[in-house]
Amino acid sequence: MGQILLVTGGARSGKSRFAEMRARSMAGDPVYIATAQAFDEEMAERIIQHRTERRGQGWQTIEEPLAIAKALRDTDGAGPRLLDCLTLWLNNVIHAGGDWRSEVKGLVATLAEQSSPVVLVTNEVGFGIVPDNPLARAFRDAAGFAAQMVAEVADEVVLVVAGYPVTVKTFR
Amino acid sequence: MGQILLVTGGARSGKSRFAEMRARSMAGDPVYIATAQAFDEEMAERIIQHRTERRGQGWQTIEEPLAIAKALRDTDGAGPRLLDCLTLWLNNVIHAGGDWRSEVKGLVATLAEQSSPVVLVTNEVGFGIVPDNPLARAFRDAAGFAAQMVAEVADEVVLVVAGYPVTVKTFR
Amino acid sequence: MGQILLVTGGARSGKSRFAEMRARSMAGDPVYIATAQAFDEEMAERIIQHRTERRGQGWQTIEEPLAIAKALRDTDGAGPRLLDCLTLWLNNVIHAGGDWRSEVKGLVATLAEQSSPVVLVTNEVGFGIVPDNPLARAFRDAAGFAAQMVAEVADEVVLVVAGYPVTVKTFR
C-alpha cells in the first residue's frame, strides 16, 4: 500500500506549501488534484495565485471538484498525488446536494487501495465559536468527520502551525 | 490523589471518543457526567446520538448541566468519571446567570480532592476571528480560563486532532 | 544574533503569560512592547488589567501600535523584548491603511538584525469557518502570513494550549 499523509492546519498556516514539499520529496512525477472551484472573483484570484506561485515545474494538474476518488484511481501507479483540499471538496459535495458521509467513506476505501502515495490537505474549521448558520455547522461536522476517517487510514498525520509540522500520528 | 486528564480539541475532532477510550481503560466502573442540555431539536438529536452510539454498556450516566463539582464528589471512590464537557457546562452557567469564575475555581478545588480519576473534555473555541457578539466573547474568555485552570491541576493534557492525541502536558 | 521566540495560540490560551515567563527568564531587564489600542471600553479594561495583573515589577513598557520595527531597533542591546502581539499590530496596520505585507517584511528584516532576544506573541485566528466579512478574511491572511514569516527566522516556535507549550519548531 502507498503511503498516506494527512496534512491539517488552519487557514494560511502554510499547510499547502508543506504538503507540496513532502509530495515533491517522494519518488515519481507528482500529480496535483485541485478541488477548488471559483465561486467568486476573490476565489478565482486565489486559484490563479496558487497555480502560479506554488505548483512549479513538473506537476501534472487535475482540477476535480467532486470525483476525487476516481481521480485517485485514474492516477495511481506513477508518482505521488497531492489532493488539496478535503474541506473545499466537502463544500462542493454539500453544495451539489451530495451525501458527504458516503462520499468520505468512498474516498477512504479508495485510499486503502492505492499503490502510489497520497498527500491530503485539510483545514481545521472547528476551533471557533459554534456558528449560527446551520449550513456552517453541517460543514464543520463534515470536515471533522472526514479528517478523522482519513487519519484512521493514514500512516502519518501532521498539524501545520506557522509553516512547521506538529506530529499528530506517525508510523515510526 | 486520583489522576486528572484534560482532553481538549476542536468540534468534531474525536475528543469525546478519545476521552471515553481513556476512561474505559481505567480501573472500576466508569461514570459519565453529561453537561449537555437540549436547547433545540438539533441539540436533542445530538444528545440522543451520543448516548446511543458512544456510551456503550457498563456506563452509569448522570445528566448534570450545572452542579458538576457536586456530581464529582457524589461519585468519588468507585471508578473513573468522564465529564463531557466543560464548555457546555460554562454555557449553562452563563445562561443561568452564574459567576463562571467562581464556578471554575470551585470545580478545580473539587478536582484536587478526588481519589478516583476524572477525565474532562473541553472545546477549543478561541482559534477564530474575535466574535462580534459580546456574549460569545465572554464565553471564549470563560472557556479559555477554565481550560487553563483545570490544566494546571491536571496530570495530563492532550489536544485531539483528527482523532489522535498531541501531548500538551504530561507527568511522565 | 539574539534569540527569537514566537509564541502562538488561541484567545485566552495563556500565551501572553507563557511569553512573559520566558522573557523574564532571559538575562537583562525586559522591555514590554504593547501593540494594543483601546478602540472601546472593553478593550481599555483589558489593557489596564493586562498592565496591572501581568507586567509585574522590573518591566519597561512601550506602547507602540504601529512602528514596532523601530521600537525593536531602539531597545536593542539591553535585555529581552516581549512584543505582544503581532495580530493586534496587524489589525492596527490594516485600520491605518498600511501595506501589511511590506510591514511584515520590514519586521522580519529587523528581527534578523537584533542582538538581544525577542519574544513575539501572535494569535491563531484561522481555525474557524471562513468569515463572511472580507476585512476579517484579509486579517486572517495577514495573521497567517506574519506567523509564517516570523516563524521562518525564529529559533523556537511554540503553540500554547491551556497554558502549556507544544513545540512547533526548535533549535535543539
Coordinates of C-alpha atoms in Angstrom, one line a residue:
Chain A
M1 CA 0.0 0.0 0.0
G2 CA 1.2 3.5 -0.8
Q3 CA 1.9 6.0 1.9
I4 CA -1.0 8.2 3.1
L5 CA -0.1 11.5 4.6
L6 CA -2.8 13.8 6.0
V7 CA -1.7 17.5 6.5
T8 CA -4.1 19.6 8.6
G9 CA -3.9 23.2 9.8
G10 CA -5.7 26.5 10.0
A11 CA -6.2 28.9 7.1
R12 CA -2.9 30.5 5.9
S13 CA -0.9 28.1 8.1
G14 CA 1.5 27.0 5.3
K15 CA -0.2 23.6 5.2
S16 CA -0.4 23.5 1.3
R17 CA 3.3 24.6 1.0
F18 CA 4.3 21.9 3.5
A19 CA 2.2 19.3 1.7
E20 CA 3.7 20.2 -1.7
M21 CA 7.3 20.0 -0.2
R22 CA 6.5 16.5 1.1
A23 CA 4.9 15.3 -2.2
R24 CA 7.9 16.7 -4.2
S25 CA 10.2 14.7 -1.9
M26 CA 8.6 11.4 -2.9
A27 CA 9.7 9.3 -5.9
G28 CA 7.9 9.8 -9.3
D29 CA 6.2 12.7 -11.0
P30 CA 3.8 14.4 -8.7
V31 CA 0.1 14.9 -9.6
Y32 CA -1.8 17.9 -8.2
I33 CA -5.5 17.2 -7.7
A34 CA -7.1 20.6 -7.1
T35 CA -10.6 20.7 -5.6
A36 CA -11.0 24.5 -5.7
Q37 CA -13.9 26.0 -7.6
A38 CA -14.0 29.7 -8.3
F39 CA -17.4 30.8 -6.8
D40 CA -16.3 34.4 -6.9
E41 CA -13.5 36.7 -8.1
E42 CA -11.5 36.5 -4.8
M43 CA -11.5 32.8 -5.1
A44 CA -10.5 32.9 -8.8
E45 CA -7.6 35.1 -7.9
R46 CA -6.5 32.7 -5.2
I47 CA -6.7 29.7 -7.5
I48 CA -4.5 31.5 -10.1
Q49 CA -2.1 32.7 -7.5
H50 CA -1.8 29.1 -6.1
R51 CA -1.2 27.8 -9.6
T52 CA 1.4 30.4 -10.5
E53 CA 3.3 30.7 -7.2
R54 CA 3.3 27.2 -5.9
R55 CA 3.0 24.4 -8.4
G56 CA 6.3 25.0 -10.0
Q57 CA 7.6 22.8 -12.8
G58 CA 7.0 19.1 -13.2
W59 CA 3.5 18.9 -11.8
Q60 CA 0.6 17.4 -13.7
T61 CA -2.6 19.2 -12.6
I62 CA -6.1 17.8 -12.4
E63 CA -9.0 20.1 -11.5
E64 CA -11.6 17.9 -9.9
P65 CA -14.2 19.5 -7.6
L66 CA -16.2 16.3 -6.9
A67 CA -15.0 12.9 -8.2
I68 CA -11.7 12.8 -6.3
A69 CA -11.8 9.1 -5.5
K70 CA -12.0 8.4 -9.3
A71 CA -9.1 10.9 -9.9
L72 CA -7.0 9.0 -7.4
R73 CA -7.8 5.6 -9.1
D74 CA -7.1 7.1 -12.5
T75 CA -3.7 8.4 -11.5
D76 CA -2.5 5.5 -9.3
G77 CA 0.8 3.7 -10.2
A78 CA 3.0 6.5 -11.3
G79 CA 4.0 9.2 -8.7
P80 CA 2.6 10.8 -5.5
R81 CA -0.7 12.6 -5.6
L82 CA -1.3 15.8 -3.7
L83 CA -5.0 16.4 -3.0
D84 CA -5.7 20.0 -2.0
C85 CA -8.0 20.1 -0.2
L86 CA -10.6 17.9 1.5
T87 CA -12.6 20.8 3.0
L88 CA -13.2 22.6 -0.4
W89 CA -14.2 19.2 -1.8
L90 CA -16.7 18.7 1.1
N91 CA -18.0 22.2 0.5
N92 CA -18.5 21.2 -3.2
V93 CA -20.2 18.0 -2.3
I94 CA -22.6 19.8 0.1
H95 CA -23.4 22.5 -2.4
A96 CA -24.1 19.8 -5.1
G97 CA -26.5 18.2 -2.7
G98 CA -24.3 15.1 -2.2
D99 CA -24.2 12.7 0.7
W100 CA -20.9 13.7 2.4
R101 CA -20.8 10.7 4.7
S102 CA -20.9 8.2 1.9
E103 CA -18.6 10.3 -0.2
V104 CA -16.0 10.3 2.6
K105 CA -16.4 6.5 3.1
G106 CA -15.9 6.1 -0.7
L107 CA -12.7 8.2 -0.5
V108 CA -11.3 6.2 2.4
A109 CA -12.0 2.9 0.7
T110 CA -10.1 4.2 -2.4
L111 CA -7.2 5.5 -0.3
A112 CA -6.8 2.0 1.2
E113 CA -6.3 0.5 -2.3
Q114 CA -3.7 3.0 -3.7
S115 CA -0.3 1.8 -4.5
S116 CA 1.3 5.3 -5.0
P117 CA 1.4 7.8 -2.2
V118 CA -1.3 10.3 -1.5
V119 CA -0.8 13.6 0.4
L120 CA -4.1 15.1 1.5
V121 CA -4.6 18.6 2.8
T122 CA -7.5 19.5 5.1
N123 CA -8.5 22.6 7.0
E124 CA -9.2 22.8 10.8
V125 CA -12.5 24.6 11.0
G126 CA -13.8 23.6 14.4
F127 CA -11.7 25.7 16.8
G128 CA -14.1 28.6 16.9
I129 CA -17.4 29.6 18.5
V130 CA -20.3 27.4 17.2
P131 CA -21.5 29.1 14.0
D132 CA -25.1 30.4 14.0
N133 CA -25.6 29.2 10.4
P134 CA -26.8 25.6 10.2
L135 CA -25.0 25.0 6.9
A136 CA -21.7 26.1 8.5
R137 CA -22.4 23.7 11.4
A138 CA -23.0 20.9 8.9
F139 CA -19.8 21.8 7.1
R140 CA -17.9 21.7 10.4
D141 CA -19.3 18.2 11.1
A142 CA -18.4 17.0 7.6
A143 CA -14.8 18.4 7.8
G144 CA -14.3 16.9 11.3
F145 CA -15.7 13.5 10.2
A146 CA -13.6 13.4 7.0
A147 CA -10.4 14.3 8.9
Q148 CA -11.0 11.6 11.5
M149 CA -11.8 8.9 8.8
V150 CA -8.8 9.8 6.7
A151 CA -6.5 10.0 9.7
E152 CA -7.5 6.5 10.7
V153 CA -6.1 5.0 7.4
A154 CA -3.2 7.5 7.2
D155 CA 0.4 6.5 8.0
E156 CA 1.2 10.0 9.2
V157 CA -0.9 13.0 10.3
V158 CA 0.7 16.4 10.9
L159 CA -0.8 19.7 12.1
V160 CA 0.9 22.6 10.4
V161 CA 1.4 25.7 12.6
A162 CA 3.1 28.8 11.2
G163 CA 4.6 26.6 8.4
Y164 CA 6.0 23.9 10.7
P165 CA 4.6 20.4 11.3
V166 CA 3.5 19.1 14.7
T167 CA 3.3 15.3 14.7
V168 CA -0.2 14.0 15.3
K169 CA 0.1 10.4 14.1
T170 CA 3.3 8.6 12.9
F171 CA 4.2 5.2 11.8
R172 CA 7.7 5.5 13.2
Chain B
M1 CA -5.0 11.9 44.5
G2 CA -6.8 10.4 41.5
Q3 CA -5.5 11.0 38.0
I4 CA -6.8 14.1 36.2
L5 CA -6.8 14.1 32.4
L6 CA -7.9 17.1 30.4
V7 CA -8.8 16.3 26.7
T8 CA -9.2 19.4 24.5
G9 CA -9.8 19.8 20.8
G10 CA -11.9 21.4 18.2
A11 CA -15.5 20.5 17.3
R12 CA -15.8 17.0 15.7
S13 CA -12.1 16.3 16.4
G14 CA -12.8 12.9 18.1
K15 CA -12.0 14.3 21.6
S16 CA -15.1 12.7 23.2
R17 CA -14.3 9.3 21.7
F18 CA -10.7 9.6 22.8
A19 CA -11.7 10.6 26.3
E20 CA -14.2 7.7 26.5
M21 CA -11.5 5.3 25.4
R22 CA -9.1 6.6 28.1
A23 CA -11.8 6.5 30.8
R24 CA -12.8 2.9 29.9
S25 CA -9.1 1.8 30.2
M26 CA -9.1 2.9 33.8
A27 CA -9.9 0.5 36.7
G28 CA -13.5 0.5 38.0
D29 CA -16.9 1.1 36.6
P30 CA -16.9 4.4 34.6
V31 CA -19.4 7.2 35.3
Y32 CA -20.5 9.5 32.5
I33 CA -21.3 13.1 33.7
A34 CA -23.1 14.7 30.8
T35 CA -23.5 18.5 30.9
A36 CA -25.4 18.8 27.6
Q37 CA -28.8 20.4 27.7
A38 CA -31.2 20.3 24.7
F39 CA -31.9 23.9 23.8
D40 CA -33.2 22.9 20.4
E41 CA -34.1 19.9 18.3
E42 CA -30.6 19.7 16.7
M43 CA -29.1 19.5 20.1
A44 CA -31.6 16.9 21.3
E45 CA -30.7 14.7 18.4
R46 CA -27.0 15.1 19.1
I47 CA -27.5 14.1 22.8
I48 CA -29.5 11.0 21.9
Q49 CA -27.0 10.1 19.2
H50 CA -24.1 10.5 21.7
R51 CA -26.0 8.3 24.2
T52 CA -26.8 5.6 21.7
E53 CA -23.6 5.5 19.7
R54 CA -20.9 6.1 22.2
R55 CA -21.7 5.2 25.8
G56 CA -21.9 1.5 25.3
Q57 CA -22.6 -0.9 28.1
G58 CA -21.3 -0.5 31.6
W59 CA -21.6 3.2 32.0
Q60 CA -23.5 4.9 34.7
T61 CA -24.9 8.2 33.3
I62 CA -25.6 11.3 35.2
E63 CA -27.1 14.3 33.4
E64 CA -25.9 17.4 35.3
P65 CA -25.9 20.8 33.5
L66 CA -24.8 22.9 36.4
A67 CA -23.7 21.2 39.7
I68 CA -20.8 19.2 38.3
A69 CA -18.5 19.7 41.3
K70 CA -21.2 18.1 43.5
A71 CA -21.6 15.3 40.9
L72 CA -17.9 14.6 41.2
R73 CA -18.0 14.5 45.0
D74 CA -21.1 12.2 44.9
T75 CA -19.4 9.7 42.6
D76 CA -15.9 9.7 44.0
G77 CA -14.4 6.4 45.3
A78 CA -15.6 3.9 42.7
G79 CA -14.4 4.2 39.1
P80 CA -13.3 6.9 36.7
R81 CA -15.6 9.8 35.8
L82 CA -15.9 11.2 32.4
L83 CA -17.1 14.8 32.4
D84 CA -18.2 15.8 28.9
C85 CA -17.9 18.8 28.5
L86 CA -16.6 21.9 30.3
T87 CA -17.6 24.3 27.6
L88 CA -21.3 23.2 27.5
W89 CA -21.3 23.5 31.3
L90 CA -19.8 27.0 31.1
N91 CA -22.5 27.9 28.6
N92 CA -25.1 26.6 31.0
V93 CA -23.6 28.6 33.9
I94 CA -23.5 31.8 31.8
H95 CA -27.2 31.3 30.6
A96 CA -28.2 30.7 34.2
G97 CA -26.6 34.0 35.2
G98 CA -23.9 32.3 37.3
D99 CA -20.5 33.6 38.1
W100 CA -18.3 31.4 35.9
R101 CA -15.0 32.4 37.5
S102 CA -16.1 31.2 41.0
E103 CA -17.7 28.1 39.5
V104 CA -14.4 27.2 37.8
K105 CA -12.5 27.8 41.0
G106 CA -14.9 25.6 42.8
L107 CA -14.5 22.8 40.2
V108 CA -10.7 23.0 40.4
A109 CA -10.8 22.8 44.3
T110 CA -13.0 19.7 44.0
L111 CA -10.8 18.1 41.4
A112 CA -7.8 18.4 43.7
E113 CA -9.7 16.4 46.4
Q114 CA -10.8 13.4 44.2
S115 CA -9.5 10.0 44.9
S116 CA -10.8 8.4 41.7
P117 CA -9.7 9.6 38.2
V118 CA -11.5 12.3 36.3
V119 CA -11.3 12.7 32.5
L120 CA -12.6 16.1 31.5
V121 CA -13.4 17.1 27.9
T122 CA -13.3 20.7 26.8
N123 CA -13.6 22.5 23.4
E124 CA -11.1 24.9 21.9
V125 CA -13.1 27.9 20.9
G126 CA -10.5 30.7 20.7
F127 CA -8.7 30.0 17.4
G128 CA -11.0 32.1 15.2
I129 CA -11.7 35.7 14.4
V130 CA -12.8 37.7 17.5
P131 CA -16.6 37.3 17.5
D132 CA -18.8 40.4 17.2
N133 CA -21.2 39.1 19.8
P134 CA -20.2 40.2 23.4
L135 CA -21.8 37.0 24.9
A136 CA -19.6 34.9 22.5
R137 CA -16.5 36.8 23.6
A138 CA -17.4 36.2 27.3
F139 CA -17.9 32.5 26.6
R140 CA -14.5 32.4 24.9
D141 CA -12.9 34.0 27.9
A142 CA -14.7 31.6 30.3
A143 CA -13.7 28.5 28.2
G144 CA -10.0 29.6 28.0
F145 CA -9.9 30.4 31.7
A146 CA -11.4 27.1 32.6
A147 CA -9.1 25.1 30.4
Q148 CA -6.0 26.9 31.9
M149 CA -7.2 26.4 35.5
V150 CA -8.0 22.7 35.0
A151 CA -4.8 22.1 33.0
E152 CA -2.8 23.4 36.0
V153 CA -4.2 20.7 38.3
A154 CA -4.2 18.0 35.6
D155 CA -1.6 15.3 35.4
E156 CA -2.0 15.1 31.7
V157 CA -3.4 17.4 29.0
V158 CA -3.9 16.3 25.3
L159 CA -5.1 18.2 22.3
V160 CA -7.0 15.8 20.0
V161 CA -6.6 16.4 16.3
A162 CA -8.4 14.2 13.7
G163 CA -8.9 11.6 16.5
Y164 CA -5.3 11.4 17.6
P165 CA -3.8 13.0 20.8
V166 CA -1.0 15.6 20.7
T167 CA 0.7 15.8 24.2
V168 CA 0.3 19.2 25.8
K169 CA 1.2 18.3 29.4
T170 CA 2.4 15.0 30.8
F171 CA 3.5 13.6 34.2
R172 CA 6.0 11.2 32.5
Chain C
M1 CA 22.1 37.1 16.7
G2 CA 19.7 37.3 19.6
Q3 CA 17.2 34.5 20.2
I4 CA 13.8 34.8 18.5
L5 CA 10.9 33.0 20.1
L6 CA 7.4 33.0 18.6
V7 CA 4.6 32.1 20.9
T8 CA 1.3 31.4 19.2
G9 CA -2.1 30.1 20.5
G10 CA -5.8 30.8 20.6
A11 CA -7.5 33.6 22.6
R12 CA -7.3 33.1 26.3
S13 CA -4.8 30.2 25.9
G14 CA -2.3 31.6 28.3
K15 CA 0.1 32.5 25.5
S16 CA 0.9 36.0 26.9
R17 CA 1.6 34.6 30.4
F18 CA 3.8 32.0 28.9
A19 CA 5.7 34.5 26.8
E20 CA 6.2 36.8 29.8
M21 CA 7.6 33.9 31.8
R22 CA 10.0 33.1 29.1
A23 CA 11.1 36.7 28.6
R24 CA 11.6 37.1 32.4
S25 CA 13.9 34.0 32.4
M26 CA 16.2 35.7 29.9
A27 CA 19.2 37.8 31.0
G28 CA 18.8 41.6 31.3
D29 CA 15.9 43.9 32.1
P30 CA 12.9 43.0 30.0
V31 CA 11.0 45.5 27.8
Y32 CA 7.3 45.1 27.1
I33 CA 6.3 46.4 23.6
A34 CA 2.5 46.6 23.7
T35 CA 0.6 47.0 20.4
A36 CA -2.9 47.1 21.9
Q37 CA -5.0 50.2 21.2
A38 CA -8.2 50.8 23.1
F39 CA -10.9 51.0 20.4
D40 CA -13.7 50.6 23.0
E41 CA -14.3 50.4 26.7
E42 CA -13.9 46.6 26.9
M43 CA -10.5 46.8 25.2
A44 CA -9.5 49.7 27.5
E45 CA -10.3 47.5 30.5
R46 CA -8.4 44.5 29.1
I47 CA -5.3 46.7 28.5
I48 CA -5.4 48.1 32.1
Q49 CA -6.0 44.6 33.5
H50 CA -3.1 43.3 31.5
R51 CA -0.8 46.0 32.8
T52 CA -1.9 45.6 36.4
E53 CA -2.0 41.9 36.6
R54 CA 0.8 40.7 34.5
R55 CA 3.6 43.1 33.9
G56 CA 4.9 43.0 37.5
Q57 CA 7.9 44.9 38.6
G58 CA 11.0 45.5 36.5
W59 CA 9.4 45.8 33.1
Q60 CA 9.9 48.9 30.9
T61 CA 6.7 49.4 28.9
I62 CA 6.5 50.9 25.5
E63 CA 3.1 51.4 23.9
E64 CA 3.5 51.2 20.1
P65 CA 0.6 50.3 17.9
L66 CA 2.4 50.7 14.6
A67 CA 6.2 51.3 14.5
I68 CA 7.2 48.1 16.2
A69 CA 10.3 47.5 14.0
K70 CA 11.6 50.9 15.1
A71 CA 10.7 50.1 18.8
L72 CA 12.8 46.9 18.5
R73 CA 15.8 48.8 17.0
D74 CA 15.5 51.5 19.7
T75 CA 15.6 49.0 22.5
D76 CA 18.2 46.5 21.2
G77 CA 21.3 45.8 23.2
A78 CA 20.0 45.7 26.8
G79 CA 17.6 42.9 27.7
P80 CA 14.8 40.8 26.1
R81 CA 11.9 42.4 24.4
L82 CA 8.4 41.0 24.6
L83 CA 6.2 42.1 21.7
D84 CA 2.5 41.4 22.5
C85 CA 1.0 40.9 20.0
L86 CA 1.5 40.6 16.2
T87 CA -2.2 40.2 15.4
L88 CA -3.3 43.4 17.2
W89 CA -0.4 45.2 15.4
L90 CA -1.6 43.9 12.0
N91 CA -5.1 45.0 12.9
N92 CA -3.7 48.5 13.6
V93 CA -1.8 48.4 10.3
I94 CA -4.9 47.4 8.3
H95 CA -7.0 50.0 10.0
A96 CA -4.4 52.7 9.3
G97 CA -4.5 51.7 5.6
G98 CA -0.9 50.4 5.7
D99 CA 0.5 47.7 3.5
W100 CA 0.7 44.7 5.8
R101 CA 2.9 42.6 3.5
S102 CA 5.7 45.1 3.4
E103 CA 5.3 45.9 7.1
V104 CA 5.8 42.2 8.0
K105 CA 8.8 42.0 5.7
G106 CA 10.3 45.1 7.4
L107 CA 9.7 43.5 10.8
V108 CA 11.3 40.2 9.8
A109 CA 14.4 42.1 8.4
T110 CA 14.7 43.9 11.7
L111 CA 14.3 40.7 13.7
A112 CA 17.3 39.2 11.8
E113 CA 19.5 42.1 12.9
Q114 CA 18.7 42.1 16.7
S115 CA 21.4 41.3 19.2
S116 CA 19.1 41.0 22.2
P117 CA 16.3 38.3 22.4
V118 CA 12.8 39.0 21.1
V119 CA 9.7 37.1 22.3
L120 CA 6.8 37.6 19.9
V121 CA 3.2 36.7 20.7
T122 CA 0.7 36.0 18.0
N123 CA -2.9 34.7 17.8
E124 CA -4.2 31.8 15.8
V125 CA -7.2 33.1 14.0
G126 CA -7.6 30.7 11.1
F127 CA -9.1 27.6 12.7
G128 CA -12.7 28.5 12.2
I129 CA -15.2 28.7 9.4
V130 CA -14.3 31.2 6.6
P131 CA -15.6 34.6 7.8
D132 CA -18.3 36.3 5.7
N133 CA -16.6 39.6 6.2
P134 CA -13.9 40.5 3.6
L135 CA -12.0 42.5 6.1
A136 CA -11.9 39.6 8.5
R137 CA -10.6 37.4 5.7
A138 CA -7.9 39.9 4.9
F139 CA -6.9 40.0 8.6
R140 CA -6.8 36.2 8.7
D141 CA -4.5 36.2 5.6
A142 CA -2.2 38.8 7.3
A143 CA -2.0 37.0 10.6
G144 CA -1.2 33.7 8.9
F145 CA 1.4 35.3 6.6
A146 CA 3.1 37.1 9.5
A147 CA 3.2 34.0 11.7
Q148 CA 4.9 32.0 8.8
M149 CA 7.4 34.8 8.0
V150 CA 8.4 35.3 11.7
A151 CA 8.5 31.5 12.3
E152 CA 11.0 31.2 9.5
V153 CA 13.5 33.4 11.2
A154 CA 12.6 32.2 14.8
D155 CA 14.8 29.9 16.7
E156 CA 11.8 28.4 18.5
V157 CA 8.1 28.4 17.9
V158 CA 5.6 27.1 20.5
L159 CA 1.8 26.7 20.3
V160 CA 0.3 27.3 23.8
V161 CA -2.7 25.2 24.6
A162 CA -4.4 25.6 28.1
G163 CA -1.3 27.4 29.3
Y164 CA 1.2 24.7 28.2
P165 CA 3.6 24.8 25.2
V166 CA 3.5 22.4 22.4
T167 CA 6.8 22.5 20.4
V168 CA 6.4 23.6 16.8
K169 CA 10.0 24.5 15.9
T170 CA 13.1 24.1 18.0
F171 CA 16.8 24.7 17.6
R172 CA 17.7 21.9 19.9

